CSV table of C-alpha atoms in Angstrom, one decimal:
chain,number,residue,atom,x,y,z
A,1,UNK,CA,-13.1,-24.9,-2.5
A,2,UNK,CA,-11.8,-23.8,0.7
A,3,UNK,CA,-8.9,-21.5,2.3
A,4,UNK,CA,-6.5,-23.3,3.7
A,5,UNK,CA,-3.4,-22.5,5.9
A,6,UNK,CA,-0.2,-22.4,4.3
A,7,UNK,CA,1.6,-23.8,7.6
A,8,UNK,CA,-1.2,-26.7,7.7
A,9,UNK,CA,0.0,-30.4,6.6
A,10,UNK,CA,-3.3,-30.7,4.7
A,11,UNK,CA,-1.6,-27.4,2.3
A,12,UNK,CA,-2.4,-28.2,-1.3
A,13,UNK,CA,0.1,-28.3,-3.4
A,14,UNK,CA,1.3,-24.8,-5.3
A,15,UNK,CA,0.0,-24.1,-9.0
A,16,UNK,CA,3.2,-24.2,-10.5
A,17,UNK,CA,6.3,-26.7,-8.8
A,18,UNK,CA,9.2,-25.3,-7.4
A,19,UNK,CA,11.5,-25.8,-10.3
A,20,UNK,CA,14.9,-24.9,-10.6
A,21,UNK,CA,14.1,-22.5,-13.4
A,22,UNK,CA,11.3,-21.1,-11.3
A,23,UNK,CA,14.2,-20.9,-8.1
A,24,UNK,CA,17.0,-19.0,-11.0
A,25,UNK,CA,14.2,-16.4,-11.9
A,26,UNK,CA,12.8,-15.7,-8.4
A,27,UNK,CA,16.2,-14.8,-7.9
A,28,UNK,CA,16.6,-12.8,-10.7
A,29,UNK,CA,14.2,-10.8,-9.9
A,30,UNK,CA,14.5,-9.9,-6.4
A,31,UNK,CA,17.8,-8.7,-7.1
A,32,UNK,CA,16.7,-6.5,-10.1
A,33,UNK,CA,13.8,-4.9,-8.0
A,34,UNK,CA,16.4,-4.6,-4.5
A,35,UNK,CA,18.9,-2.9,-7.1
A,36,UNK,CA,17.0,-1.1,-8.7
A,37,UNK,CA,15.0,0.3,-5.6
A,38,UNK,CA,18.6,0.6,-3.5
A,39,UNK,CA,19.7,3.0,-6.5
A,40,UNK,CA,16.3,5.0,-6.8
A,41,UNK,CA,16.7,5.5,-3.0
A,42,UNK,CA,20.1,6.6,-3.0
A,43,UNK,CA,19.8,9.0,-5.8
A,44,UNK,CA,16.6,11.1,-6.0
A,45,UNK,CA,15.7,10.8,-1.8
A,46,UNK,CA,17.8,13.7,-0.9
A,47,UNK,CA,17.0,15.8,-3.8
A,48,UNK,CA,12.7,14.5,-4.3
A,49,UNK,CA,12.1,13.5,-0.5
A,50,UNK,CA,14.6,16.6,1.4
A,51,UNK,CA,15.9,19.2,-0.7
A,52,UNK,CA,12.6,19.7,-2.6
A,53,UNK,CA,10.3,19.9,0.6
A,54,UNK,CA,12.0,22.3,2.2
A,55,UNK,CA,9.7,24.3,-0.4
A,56,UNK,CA,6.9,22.4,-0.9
A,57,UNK,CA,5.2,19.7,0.6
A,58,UNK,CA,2.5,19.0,-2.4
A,59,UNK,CA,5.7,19.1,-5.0
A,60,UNK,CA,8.1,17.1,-3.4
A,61,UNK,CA,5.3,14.8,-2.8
A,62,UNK,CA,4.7,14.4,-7.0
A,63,UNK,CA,8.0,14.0,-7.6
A,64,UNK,CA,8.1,10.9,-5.5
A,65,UNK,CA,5.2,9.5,-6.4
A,66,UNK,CA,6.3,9.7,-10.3
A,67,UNK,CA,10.0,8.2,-9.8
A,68,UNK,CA,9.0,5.7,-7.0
A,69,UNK,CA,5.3,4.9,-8.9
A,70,UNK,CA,8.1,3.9,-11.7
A,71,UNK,CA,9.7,1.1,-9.4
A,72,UNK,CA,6.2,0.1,-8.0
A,73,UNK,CA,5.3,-0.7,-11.6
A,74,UNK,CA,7.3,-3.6,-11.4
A,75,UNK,CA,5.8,-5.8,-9.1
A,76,UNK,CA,2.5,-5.4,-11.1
A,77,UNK,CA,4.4,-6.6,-14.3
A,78,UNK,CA,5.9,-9.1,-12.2
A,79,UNK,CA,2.9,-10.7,-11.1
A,80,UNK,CA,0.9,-10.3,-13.9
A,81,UNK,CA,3.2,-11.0,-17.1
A,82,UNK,CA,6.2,-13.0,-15.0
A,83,UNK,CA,4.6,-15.2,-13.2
A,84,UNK,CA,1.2,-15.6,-15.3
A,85,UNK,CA,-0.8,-14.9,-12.1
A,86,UNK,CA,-4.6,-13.8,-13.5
A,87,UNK,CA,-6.0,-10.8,-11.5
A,88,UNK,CA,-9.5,-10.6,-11.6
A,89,UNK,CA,-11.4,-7.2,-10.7
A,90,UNK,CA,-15.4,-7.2,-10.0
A,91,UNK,CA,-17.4,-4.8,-8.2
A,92,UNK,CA,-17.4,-1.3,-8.9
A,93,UNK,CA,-15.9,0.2,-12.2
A,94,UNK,CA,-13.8,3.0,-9.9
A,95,UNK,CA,-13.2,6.2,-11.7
A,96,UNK,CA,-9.4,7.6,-12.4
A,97,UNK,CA,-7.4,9.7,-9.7
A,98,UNK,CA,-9.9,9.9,-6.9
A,99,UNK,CA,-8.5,11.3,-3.2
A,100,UNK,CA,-9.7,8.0,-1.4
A,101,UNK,CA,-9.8,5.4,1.9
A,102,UNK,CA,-9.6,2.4,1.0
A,103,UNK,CA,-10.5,-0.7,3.3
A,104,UNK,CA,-9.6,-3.8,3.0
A,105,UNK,CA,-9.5,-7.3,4.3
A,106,UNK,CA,-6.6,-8.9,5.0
A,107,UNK,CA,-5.5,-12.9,4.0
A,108,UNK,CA,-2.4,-13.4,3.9
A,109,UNK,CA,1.0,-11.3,4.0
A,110,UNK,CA,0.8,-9.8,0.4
A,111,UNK,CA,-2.4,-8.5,0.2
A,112,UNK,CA,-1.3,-5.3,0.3
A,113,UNK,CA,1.1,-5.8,-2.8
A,114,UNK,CA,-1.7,-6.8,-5.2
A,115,UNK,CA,-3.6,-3.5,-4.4
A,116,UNK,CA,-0.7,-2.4,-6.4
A,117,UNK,CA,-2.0,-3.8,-9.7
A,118,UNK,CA,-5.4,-1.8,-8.9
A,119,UNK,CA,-3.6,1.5,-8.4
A,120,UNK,CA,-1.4,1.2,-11.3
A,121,UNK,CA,-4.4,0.8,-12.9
A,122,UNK,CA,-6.3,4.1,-11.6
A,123,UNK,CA,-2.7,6.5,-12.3
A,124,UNK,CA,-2.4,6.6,-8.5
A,125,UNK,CA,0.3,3.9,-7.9
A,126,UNK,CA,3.0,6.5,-6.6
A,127,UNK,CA,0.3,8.1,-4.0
A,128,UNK,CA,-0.9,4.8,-2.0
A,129,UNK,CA,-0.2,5.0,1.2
A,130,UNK,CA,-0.4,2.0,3.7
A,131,UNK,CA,-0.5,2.3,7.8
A,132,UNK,CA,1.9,-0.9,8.9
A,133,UNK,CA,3.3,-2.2,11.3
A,134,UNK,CA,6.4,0.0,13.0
A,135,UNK,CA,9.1,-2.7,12.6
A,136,UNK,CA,8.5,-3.3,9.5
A,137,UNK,CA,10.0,0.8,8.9
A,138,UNK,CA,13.0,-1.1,10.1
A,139,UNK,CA,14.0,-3.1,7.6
A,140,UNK,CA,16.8,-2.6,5.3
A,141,UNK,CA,16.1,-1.3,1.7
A,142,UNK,CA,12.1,-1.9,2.0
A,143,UNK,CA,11.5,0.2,5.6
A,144,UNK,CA,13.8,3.1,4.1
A,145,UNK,CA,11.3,2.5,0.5
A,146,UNK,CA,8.2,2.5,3.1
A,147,UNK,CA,9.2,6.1,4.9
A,148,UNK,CA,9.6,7.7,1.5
A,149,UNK,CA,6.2,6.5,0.5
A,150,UNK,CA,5.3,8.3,3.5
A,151,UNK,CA,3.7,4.6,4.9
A,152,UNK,CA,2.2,5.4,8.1
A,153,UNK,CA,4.0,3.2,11.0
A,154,UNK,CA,2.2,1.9,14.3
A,155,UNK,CA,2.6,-0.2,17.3
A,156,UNK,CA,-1.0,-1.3,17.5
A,157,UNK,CA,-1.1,0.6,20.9
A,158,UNK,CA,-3.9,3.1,20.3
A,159,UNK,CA,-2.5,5.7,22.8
A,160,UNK,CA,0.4,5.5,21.3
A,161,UNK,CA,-0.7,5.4,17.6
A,162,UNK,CA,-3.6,8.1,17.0
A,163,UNK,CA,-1.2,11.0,17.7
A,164,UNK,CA,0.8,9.3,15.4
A,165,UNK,CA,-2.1,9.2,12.9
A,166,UNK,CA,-3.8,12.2,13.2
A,167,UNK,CA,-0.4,14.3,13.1
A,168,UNK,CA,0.5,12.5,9.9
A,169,UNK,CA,-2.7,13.1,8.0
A,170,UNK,CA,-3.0,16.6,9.0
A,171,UNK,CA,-0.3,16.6,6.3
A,172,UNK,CA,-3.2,15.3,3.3
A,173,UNK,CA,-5.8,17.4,3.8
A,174,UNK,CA,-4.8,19.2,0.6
A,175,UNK,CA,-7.5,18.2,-2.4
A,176,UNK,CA,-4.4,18.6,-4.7
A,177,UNK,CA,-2.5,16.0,-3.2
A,178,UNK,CA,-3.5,12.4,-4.7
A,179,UNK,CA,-4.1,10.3,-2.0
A,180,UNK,CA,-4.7,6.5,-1.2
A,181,UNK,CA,-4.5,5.9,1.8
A,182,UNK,CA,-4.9,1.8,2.6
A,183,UNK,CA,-6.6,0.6,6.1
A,184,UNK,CA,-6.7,-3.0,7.2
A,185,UNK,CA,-9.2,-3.1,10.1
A,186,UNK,CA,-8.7,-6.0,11.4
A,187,UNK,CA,-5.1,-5.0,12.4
A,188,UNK,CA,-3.6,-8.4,11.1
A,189,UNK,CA,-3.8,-11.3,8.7
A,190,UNK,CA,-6.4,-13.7,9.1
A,191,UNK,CA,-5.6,-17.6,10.2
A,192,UNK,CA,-8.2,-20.1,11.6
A,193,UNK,CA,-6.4,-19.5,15.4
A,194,UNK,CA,-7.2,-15.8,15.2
A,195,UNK,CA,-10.4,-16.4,13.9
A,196,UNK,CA,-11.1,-18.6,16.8
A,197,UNK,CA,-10.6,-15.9,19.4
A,198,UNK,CA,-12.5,-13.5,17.5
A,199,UNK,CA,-15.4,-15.7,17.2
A,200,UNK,CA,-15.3,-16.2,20.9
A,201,UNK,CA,-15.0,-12.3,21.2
A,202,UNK,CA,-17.9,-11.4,19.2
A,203,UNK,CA,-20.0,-14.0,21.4
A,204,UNK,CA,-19.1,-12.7,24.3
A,205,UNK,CA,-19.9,-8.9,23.7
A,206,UNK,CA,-23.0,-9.4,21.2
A,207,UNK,CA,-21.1,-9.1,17.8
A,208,UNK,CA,-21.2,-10.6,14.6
A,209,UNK,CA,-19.6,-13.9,14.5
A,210,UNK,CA,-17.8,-13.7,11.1
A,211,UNK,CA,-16.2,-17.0,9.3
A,212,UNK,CA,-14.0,-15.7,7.1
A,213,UNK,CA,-12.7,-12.2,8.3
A,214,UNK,CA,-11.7,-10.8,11.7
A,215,UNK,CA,-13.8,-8.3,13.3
A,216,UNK,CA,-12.6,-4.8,12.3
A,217,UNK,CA,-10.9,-2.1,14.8
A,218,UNK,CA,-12.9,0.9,14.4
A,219,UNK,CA,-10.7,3.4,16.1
A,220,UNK,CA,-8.1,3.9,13.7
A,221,UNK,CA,-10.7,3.7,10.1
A,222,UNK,CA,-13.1,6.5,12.1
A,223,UNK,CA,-9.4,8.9,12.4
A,224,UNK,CA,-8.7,8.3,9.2
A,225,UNK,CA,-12.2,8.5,8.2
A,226,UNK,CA,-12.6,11.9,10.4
A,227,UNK,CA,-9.3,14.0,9.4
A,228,UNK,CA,-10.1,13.5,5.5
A,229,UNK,CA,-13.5,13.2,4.9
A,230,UNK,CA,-14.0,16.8,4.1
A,231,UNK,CA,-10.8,16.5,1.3
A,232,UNK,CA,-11.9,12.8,0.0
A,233,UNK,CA,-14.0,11.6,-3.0
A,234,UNK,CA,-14.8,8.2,-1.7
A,235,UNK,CA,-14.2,4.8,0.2
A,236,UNK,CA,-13.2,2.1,-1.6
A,237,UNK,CA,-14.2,-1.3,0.1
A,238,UNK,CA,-11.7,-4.1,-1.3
A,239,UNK,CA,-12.3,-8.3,-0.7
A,240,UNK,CA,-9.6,-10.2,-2.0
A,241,UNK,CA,-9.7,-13.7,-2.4
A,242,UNK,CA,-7.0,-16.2,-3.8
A,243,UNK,CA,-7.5,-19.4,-6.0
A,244,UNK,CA,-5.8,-22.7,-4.9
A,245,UNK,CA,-4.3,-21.0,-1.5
A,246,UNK,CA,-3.0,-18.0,0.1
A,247,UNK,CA,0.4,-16.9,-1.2
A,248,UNK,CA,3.1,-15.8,0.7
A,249,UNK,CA,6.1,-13.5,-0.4
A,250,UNK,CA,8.6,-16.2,-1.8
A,251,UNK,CA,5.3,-17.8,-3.4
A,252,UNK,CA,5.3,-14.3,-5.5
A,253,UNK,CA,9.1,-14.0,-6.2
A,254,UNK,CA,9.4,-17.6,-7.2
A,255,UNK,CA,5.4,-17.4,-9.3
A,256,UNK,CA,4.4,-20.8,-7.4
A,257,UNK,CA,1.6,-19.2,-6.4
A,258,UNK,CA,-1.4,-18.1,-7.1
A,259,UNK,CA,-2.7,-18.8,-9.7
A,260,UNK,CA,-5.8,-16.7,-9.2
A,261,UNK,CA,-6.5,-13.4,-7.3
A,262,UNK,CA,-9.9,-12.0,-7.0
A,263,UNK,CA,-10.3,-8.2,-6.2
A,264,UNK,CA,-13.6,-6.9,-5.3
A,265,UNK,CA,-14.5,-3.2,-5.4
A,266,UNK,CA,-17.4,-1.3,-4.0
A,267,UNK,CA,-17.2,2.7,-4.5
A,268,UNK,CA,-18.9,4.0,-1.1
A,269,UNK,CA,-19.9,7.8,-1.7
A,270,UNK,CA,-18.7,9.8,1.2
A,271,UNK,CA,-22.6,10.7,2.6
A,272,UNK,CA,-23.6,7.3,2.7
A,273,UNK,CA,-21.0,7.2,5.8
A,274,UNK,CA,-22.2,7.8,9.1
A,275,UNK,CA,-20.1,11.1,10.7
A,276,UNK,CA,-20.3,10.1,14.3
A,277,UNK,CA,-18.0,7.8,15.5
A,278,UNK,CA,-20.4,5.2,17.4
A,279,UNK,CA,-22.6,5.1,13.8
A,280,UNK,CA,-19.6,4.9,11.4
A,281,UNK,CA,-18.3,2.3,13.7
A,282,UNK,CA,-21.9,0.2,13.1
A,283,UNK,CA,-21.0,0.9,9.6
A,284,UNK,CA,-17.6,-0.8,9.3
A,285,UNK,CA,-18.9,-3.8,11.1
A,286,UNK,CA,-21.9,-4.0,8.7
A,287,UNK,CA,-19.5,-3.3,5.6
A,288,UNK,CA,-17.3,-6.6,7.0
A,289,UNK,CA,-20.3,-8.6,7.8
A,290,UNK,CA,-20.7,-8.1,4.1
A,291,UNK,CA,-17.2,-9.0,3.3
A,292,UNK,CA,-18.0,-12.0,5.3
A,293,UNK,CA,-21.1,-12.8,3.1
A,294,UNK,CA,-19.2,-12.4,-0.2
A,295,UNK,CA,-16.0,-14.5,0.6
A,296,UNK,CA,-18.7,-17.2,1.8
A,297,UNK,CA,-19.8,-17.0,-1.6
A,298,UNK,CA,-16.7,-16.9,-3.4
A,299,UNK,CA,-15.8,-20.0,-1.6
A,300,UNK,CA,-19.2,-21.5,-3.2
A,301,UNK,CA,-18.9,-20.3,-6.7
A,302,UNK,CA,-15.2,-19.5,-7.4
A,303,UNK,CA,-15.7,-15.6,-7.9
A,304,UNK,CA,-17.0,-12.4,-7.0
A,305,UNK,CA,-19.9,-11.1,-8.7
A,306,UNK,CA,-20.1,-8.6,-11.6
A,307,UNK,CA,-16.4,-9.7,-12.9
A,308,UNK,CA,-14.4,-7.6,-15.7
A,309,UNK,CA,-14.6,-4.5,-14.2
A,310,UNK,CA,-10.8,-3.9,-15.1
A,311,UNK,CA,-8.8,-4.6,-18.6
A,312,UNK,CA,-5.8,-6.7,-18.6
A,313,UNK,CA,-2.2,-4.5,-18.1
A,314,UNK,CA,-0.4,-3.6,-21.3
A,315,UNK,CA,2.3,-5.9,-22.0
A,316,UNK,CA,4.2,-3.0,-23.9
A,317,UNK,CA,3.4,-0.3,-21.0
A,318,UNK,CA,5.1,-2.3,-18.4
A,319,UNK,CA,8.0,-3.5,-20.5
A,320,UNK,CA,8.9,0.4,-21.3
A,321,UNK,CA,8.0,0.9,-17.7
A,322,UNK,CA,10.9,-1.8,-16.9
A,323,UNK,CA,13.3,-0.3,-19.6
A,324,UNK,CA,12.9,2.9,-18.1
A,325,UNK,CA,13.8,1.8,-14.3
A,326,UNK,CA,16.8,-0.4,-15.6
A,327,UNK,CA,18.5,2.5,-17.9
A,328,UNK,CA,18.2,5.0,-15.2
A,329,UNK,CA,19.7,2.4,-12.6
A,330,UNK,CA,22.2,1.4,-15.1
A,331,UNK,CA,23.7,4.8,-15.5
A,332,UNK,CA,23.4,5.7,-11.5
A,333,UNK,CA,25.7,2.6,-11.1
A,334,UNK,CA,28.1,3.6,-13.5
A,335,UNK,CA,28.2,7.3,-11.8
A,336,UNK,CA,28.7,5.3,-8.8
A,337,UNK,CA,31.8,3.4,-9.8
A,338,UNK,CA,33.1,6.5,-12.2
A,339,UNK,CA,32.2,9.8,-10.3
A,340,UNK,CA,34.8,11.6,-8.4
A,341,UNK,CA,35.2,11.8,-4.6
A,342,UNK,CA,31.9,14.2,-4.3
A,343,UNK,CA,30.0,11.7,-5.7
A,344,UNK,CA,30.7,9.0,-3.6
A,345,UNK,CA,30.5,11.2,-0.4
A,346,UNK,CA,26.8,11.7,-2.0
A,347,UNK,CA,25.8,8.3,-1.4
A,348,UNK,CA,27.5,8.2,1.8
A,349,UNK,CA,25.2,11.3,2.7
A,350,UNK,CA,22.0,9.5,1.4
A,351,UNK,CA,22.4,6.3,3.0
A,352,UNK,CA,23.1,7.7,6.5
A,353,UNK,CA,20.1,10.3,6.0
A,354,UNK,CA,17.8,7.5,4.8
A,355,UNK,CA,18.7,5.2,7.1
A,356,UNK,CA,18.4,7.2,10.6
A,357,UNK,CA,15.1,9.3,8.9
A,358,UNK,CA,13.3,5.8,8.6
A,359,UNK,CA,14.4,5.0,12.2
A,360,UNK,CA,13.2,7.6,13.8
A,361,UNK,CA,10.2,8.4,11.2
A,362,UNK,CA,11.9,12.5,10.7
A,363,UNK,CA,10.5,14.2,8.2
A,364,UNK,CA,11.4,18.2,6.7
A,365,UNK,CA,9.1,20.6,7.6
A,366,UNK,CA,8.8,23.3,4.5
A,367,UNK,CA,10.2,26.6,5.4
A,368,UNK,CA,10.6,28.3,2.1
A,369,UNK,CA,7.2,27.4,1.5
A,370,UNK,CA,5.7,28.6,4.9
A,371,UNK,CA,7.6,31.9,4.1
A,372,UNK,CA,6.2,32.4,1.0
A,373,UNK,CA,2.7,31.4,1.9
A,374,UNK,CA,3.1,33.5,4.9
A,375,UNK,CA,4.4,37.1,2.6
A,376,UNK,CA,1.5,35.9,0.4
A,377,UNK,CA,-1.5,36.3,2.5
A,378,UNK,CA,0.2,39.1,4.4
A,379,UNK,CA,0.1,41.3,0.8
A,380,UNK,CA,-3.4,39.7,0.6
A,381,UNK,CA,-4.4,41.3,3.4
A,382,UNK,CA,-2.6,44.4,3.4
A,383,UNK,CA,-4.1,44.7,-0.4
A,384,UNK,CA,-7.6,44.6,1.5
């Protein structure tokens, strides 16, 4: 078995056809998950992601996380139960509700979506955090989903992105907070042209020439690394690998493809880590000369070792998880068409404030809660 490119002519052919059944519920489904995110956004942003953090930072942030980890949910069950696509988890049995990094590789445009089925798994689907590409904040519906996730946007400029970085993680230092935050190192997907260069790269400057991953950027992982370590449990390494061929995004809405996903997990205790930057940088290229190695073998054998580390998603869970999200979309709509002049003036309100705050990345600082923190430790102090 190999990877292939999807643009290639020598593409195999997708595990299921593109039937017009297959073409009906792909459509189906993309509008129930763009309705009912456009009506989660609308409704609870200005009350979960502004009103409430003028207070608090931690609580607005849990309030999120449980209505949006609601509408995450679905992609899981669509993947999973829809589309019939078997997720396989080896590795690591990882713990519930750690604070963690996790690094990743990076195959194909959707890897980031099945690291979705791992968090739902863990409790911690409404708390992942990804740092993405800047234009991708941009897009209509998704980018304004993405700044209320608090995603982390970047124009792979690293002048330009570590204050970016370091400003925004100053904000989840807070061993309270759940946190996973998701790092692709090697700053795009892979393809045989950007392998390629990178090959050429690593011979040039004395690297490890890697087959079937890009060499990692060390900069941003050692930030990310740096401003939480002291508030983290652990680093979660991730491999994914895909049976048949790499999907794209209309191969998941339609369920041509895959047929197979392959997550691998190693739980990396914090110490283990180098803490200066030139040593933790050895370290990540180590950890993907090893992802190198294991993808090399998956490619041999067909999987990962140490498979099963994960059960199977409950079928009832995620259909009351999808009851749930349609009901509470169902009656925002009807408010929508049947509410007076305030109400409408509410969603006027919402889009423009969700729209321009994902364009320019603003976020509310907490003055209520500064102010009370602030009278706190003054009568702390006075007390003393």
């Amino acid at each position: 078995m190999k990877f292939q490119e999807t643009s290639a002519s020598a593409k195999k052919s997708k595990h299921f056809p593109l039937t017009p059944f297959r073409i009906i519920r792909g459509v189906i489904c993309l509008t129930v998950l763009l309705t009912t995110a456009l009506i989660f956004l609308i409704y609870f942003v200005p009350v979960a992601a502004l009103l409430l953090r003028f207070f608090s930072t931690l609580y607005s942030r849990k309030v999120v996380a449980l209505l949006f980890g609601l509408w995450l949910g679905l992609w899981p069950f669509l993947f999973e139960k829809v589309n019939e696509t078997n997720v396989i988890f080896s590795g690591d049995h990882v713990p519930q509700m750690e604070r963690v990094l996790l690094i990743a590789n990076h195959r194909t445009e959707v890897d980031w979506m099945y690291l979705w089925n791992l968090a739902l798994r863990k409790g911690c689907l409404g708390h992942i955090k990804y740092l993405l590409k800047k234009s991708l904040m941009r897009l209509p519906v998704f980018g304004w989903g993405f700044y209320v996730l608090e995603f982390i946007p970047l124009e792979r400029d690293w002048i330009v992105d570590e204050p970016v970085i370091r400003q925004t993680l100053s904000t989840f230092t807070d061993p309270q907070d759940p946190l996973w935050l998701t790092v692709f190192p090697e700053g795009t997907d892979y393809s045989e042209q950007k392998c390629k260069r990178s090959q050429e790269f690593a011979s040039q400057n004395g690297l490890p020439v890697l087959k079937n991953v890009l060499l990692p950027k060390t900069k941003g992982f050692y930030a990310c690394l740096e401003i939480l370590r002291s508030s983290m449990d652990a680093v979660y390494d991730v491999t994914i690998a895909y049976k048949n061929q790499c999907p794209t995004f209309l191969d998941n809405a339609f369920g041509v493809d895959p047929s197979e996903v392959h997550i691998h997990v190693r739980r990396i205790p914090l110490e283990i880590i180098p803490a200066s930057e030139k040593e933790a940088s050895k370290w990540l290229m180590e950890t993907f000369q090893f992802k190198d190695q294991l993808l090399s073998d998956f490619i041999a054998n067909g999987h990962f070792p140490n498979e099963g580390t994960e059960q199977e998603l409950s079928t009832a869970k995620c259909l009351a998880n999808l009851l749930i999200v349609v009901v509470i979309t169902g009656i925002f709509i009807c408010f929508a068409f049947y509410s007076s002049i305030w109400g409408k003036i509410y969603v006027g309100f919402s889009c423009i404030y969700i729209a321009s705050a994902a364009y320019f990345n603003f976020r509310p600082y907490p003055i209520f809660g500064s102010v009370n923190e602030r009278l706190t430790k003054n009568l702390t102090m006075k007390s003393q």
